[in-house]
Coordinates of N, CA and C in Angstrom, one line a residue:
M11 N 245.1 7.8 58.0 CA 244.2 7.0 57.2 C 244.8 5.6 56.8
G12 N 246.1 5.7 56.5 CA 246.8 4.5 56.1 C 246.7 3.3 57.0
M13 N 246.8 3.6 58.3 CA 246.7 2.5 59.3 C 245.4 1.8 59.3
K14 N 244.3 2.6 59.2 CA 243.0 2.0 59.1 C 242.8 1.1 57.9
D15 N 243.3 1.6 56.7 CA 243.2 0.8 55.5 C 243.9 -0.5 55.6
E16 N 245.1 -0.4 56.3 CA 246.0 -1.6 56.5 C 245.3 -2.6 57.3
M17 N 244.6 -2.1 58.4 CA 243.9 -3.1 59.3 C 242.8 -3.7 58.6
Q18 N 242.0 -2.9 57.8 CA 240.9 -3.5 57.0 C 241.4 -4.5 56.0
D19 N 242.5 -4.2 55.4 CA 243.0 -5.1 54.4 C 243.5 -6.4 55.1
K20 N 244.1 -6.3 56.2 CA 244.5 -7.6 57.0 C 243.2 -8.4 57.4
A21 N 242.2 -7.7 57.8 CA 241.0 -8.3 58.3 C 240.3 -9.0 57.1
Q22 N 240.3 -8.4 55.9 CA 239.7 -8.9 54.7 C 240.5 -10.2 54.3
K23 N 241.8 -10.1 54.4 CA 242.7 -11.3 54.0 C 242.4 -12.5 55.0
A24 N 242.3 -12.1 56.3 CA 242.0 -13.2 57.3 C 240.7 -13.8 57.0
K25 N 239.7 -13.0 56.7 CA 238.4 -13.5 56.4 C 238.4 -14.4 55.3
Q26 N 239.1 -14.0 54.3 CA 239.1 -14.9 53.0 C 239.8 -16.2 53.3
K27 N 240.9 -16.1 54.1 CA 241.7 -17.3 54.5 C 240.8 -18.3 55.3
M28 N 240.0 -17.7 56.2 CA 239.0 -18.6 57.0 C 238.0 -19.2 56.0
Q29 N 237.5 -18.5 55.1 CA 236.5 -19.0 54.2 C 237.0 -20.1 53.3
D30 N 238.3 -19.9 52.8 CA 239.0 -20.9 52.0 C 239.2 -22.2 52.8
A31 N 239.6 -22.0 54.1 CA 239.8 -23.2 54.9 C 238.5 -23.9 55.3
K32 N 237.5 -23.2 55.4 CA 236.1 -23.8 55.7 C 235.7 -24.6 54.4
E33 N 235.8 -24.1 53.3 CA 235.5 -24.7 52.1 C 236.3 -26.0 51.8
Q34 N 237.6 -25.9 52.1 CA 238.5 -27.1 51.9 C 238.1 -28.1 52.9
A35 N 237.7 -27.8 54.2 CA 237.3 -28.8 55.2 C 236.0 -29.5 54.7
Q36 N 235.1 -28.6 54.2 CA 233.8 -29.2 53.8 C 234.1 -30.2 52.6
Q37 N 235.0 -29.8 51.7 CA 235.3 -30.7 50.6 C 235.9 -32.0 51.1
R38 N 236.9 -31.9 52.0 CA 237.5 -33.1 52.5 C 236.5 -34.0 53.3
G39 N 235.6 -33.4 54.0 CA 234.6 -34.1 54.7 C 233.7 -34.8 53.7
K40 N 233.3 -34.2 52.7 CA 232.4 -34.8 51.7 C 233.2 -35.9 51.0
Q41 N 234.5 -35.8 50.7 CA 235.2 -36.9 50.0 C 235.3 -38.1 51.0
G42 N 235.4 -37.8 52.3 CA 235.5 -38.9 53.3 C 234.2 -39.6 53.3
Q43 N 233.1 -38.9 53.3 CA 231.8 -39.5 53.4 C 231.6 -40.4 52.1
D44 N 232.0 -39.9 51.0 CA 231.9 -40.6 49.7 C 232.7 -41.9 49.8
R45 N 233.9 -41.8 50.3 CA 234.7 -43.1 50.5 C 234.0 -44.1 51.4
L46 N 233.5 -43.6 52.5 CA 232.9 -44.5 53.5 C 231.6 -45.1 52.8
R47 N 230.9 -44.3 52.1 CA 229.7 -44.8 51.4 C 230.1 -46.0 50.4
E48 N 231.1 -45.7 49.6 CA 231.6 -46.7 48.6 C 232.0 -47.9 49.4
K49 N 232.7 -47.8 50.4 CA 233.1 -49.1 51.2 C 231.9 -49.8 51.7
G50 N 230.9 -49.0 52.2 CA 229.7 -49.6 52.7 C 229.0 -50.4 51.6
E51 N 228.9 -49.8 50.4 CA 228.3 -50.4 49.3 C 229.0 -51.7 48.9
Q52 N 230.3 -51.6 48.9 CA 231.2 -52.8 48.5 C 230.9 -53.9 49.5
G53 N 230.8 -53.5 50.8 CA 230.6 -54.5 51.8 C 229.2 -55.2 51.6
R54 N 228.2 -54.4 51.4 CA 226.9 -55.0 51.2 C 226.9 -55.9 50.0
Q55 N 227.6 -55.4 48.9 CA 227.7 -56.2 47.7 C 228.3 -57.6 48.0
A56 N 229.4 -57.5 48.7 CA 230.1 -58.7 49.0 C 229.2 -59.7 49.9
S57 N 228.5 -59.2 50.8 CA 227.6 -60.0 51.7 C 226.5 -60.6 50.8
F58 N 226.0 -59.8 49.9 CA 224.9 -60.3 49.0 C 225.4 -61.4 48.1
D59 N 226.7 -61.3 47.6 CA 227.2 -62.3 46.8 C 227.4 -63.6 47.6
D60 N 227.8 -63.4 48.9 CA 228.0 -64.6 49.7 C 226.6 -65.4 49.9
V61 N 225.6 -64.6 50.1 CA 224.3 -65.2 50.3 C 223.8 -65.9 49.0
R62 N 224.0 -65.2 47.9 CA 223.7 -65.8 46.6 C 224.4 -67.1 46.4
D63 N 225.7 -67.1 46.6 CA 226.5 -68.3 46.5 C 226.0 -69.4 47.3
E64 N 225.6 -69.1 48.6 CA 225.1 -70.1 49.5 C 223.8 -70.7 49.0
I65 N 222.9 -69.8 48.4 CA 221.7 -70.3 47.9 C 221.9 -71.2 46.7
D66 N 222.9 -70.8 45.8 CA 223.2 -71.6 44.6 C 223.8 -73.0 45.0
D67 N 224.5 -73.0 46.1 CA 225.1 -74.3 46.6 C 224.0 -75.3 47.1
R68 N 222.9 -74.9 47.4 CA 221.8 -75.7 47.9 C 221.1 -76.5 46.8

């Protein structure tokens, strides 16, 4: 009986490890998307400022 319990324990630990890795990957992916979105917004803001300055110059 001990061998079966040991195998189930190992399987459970492996399953937990996979779940943790999946959650970490999702978190990193979300952080990456947030950073890209921020950069995109900064880029749009910069281009809007350029256009506004151009209009002000006229």
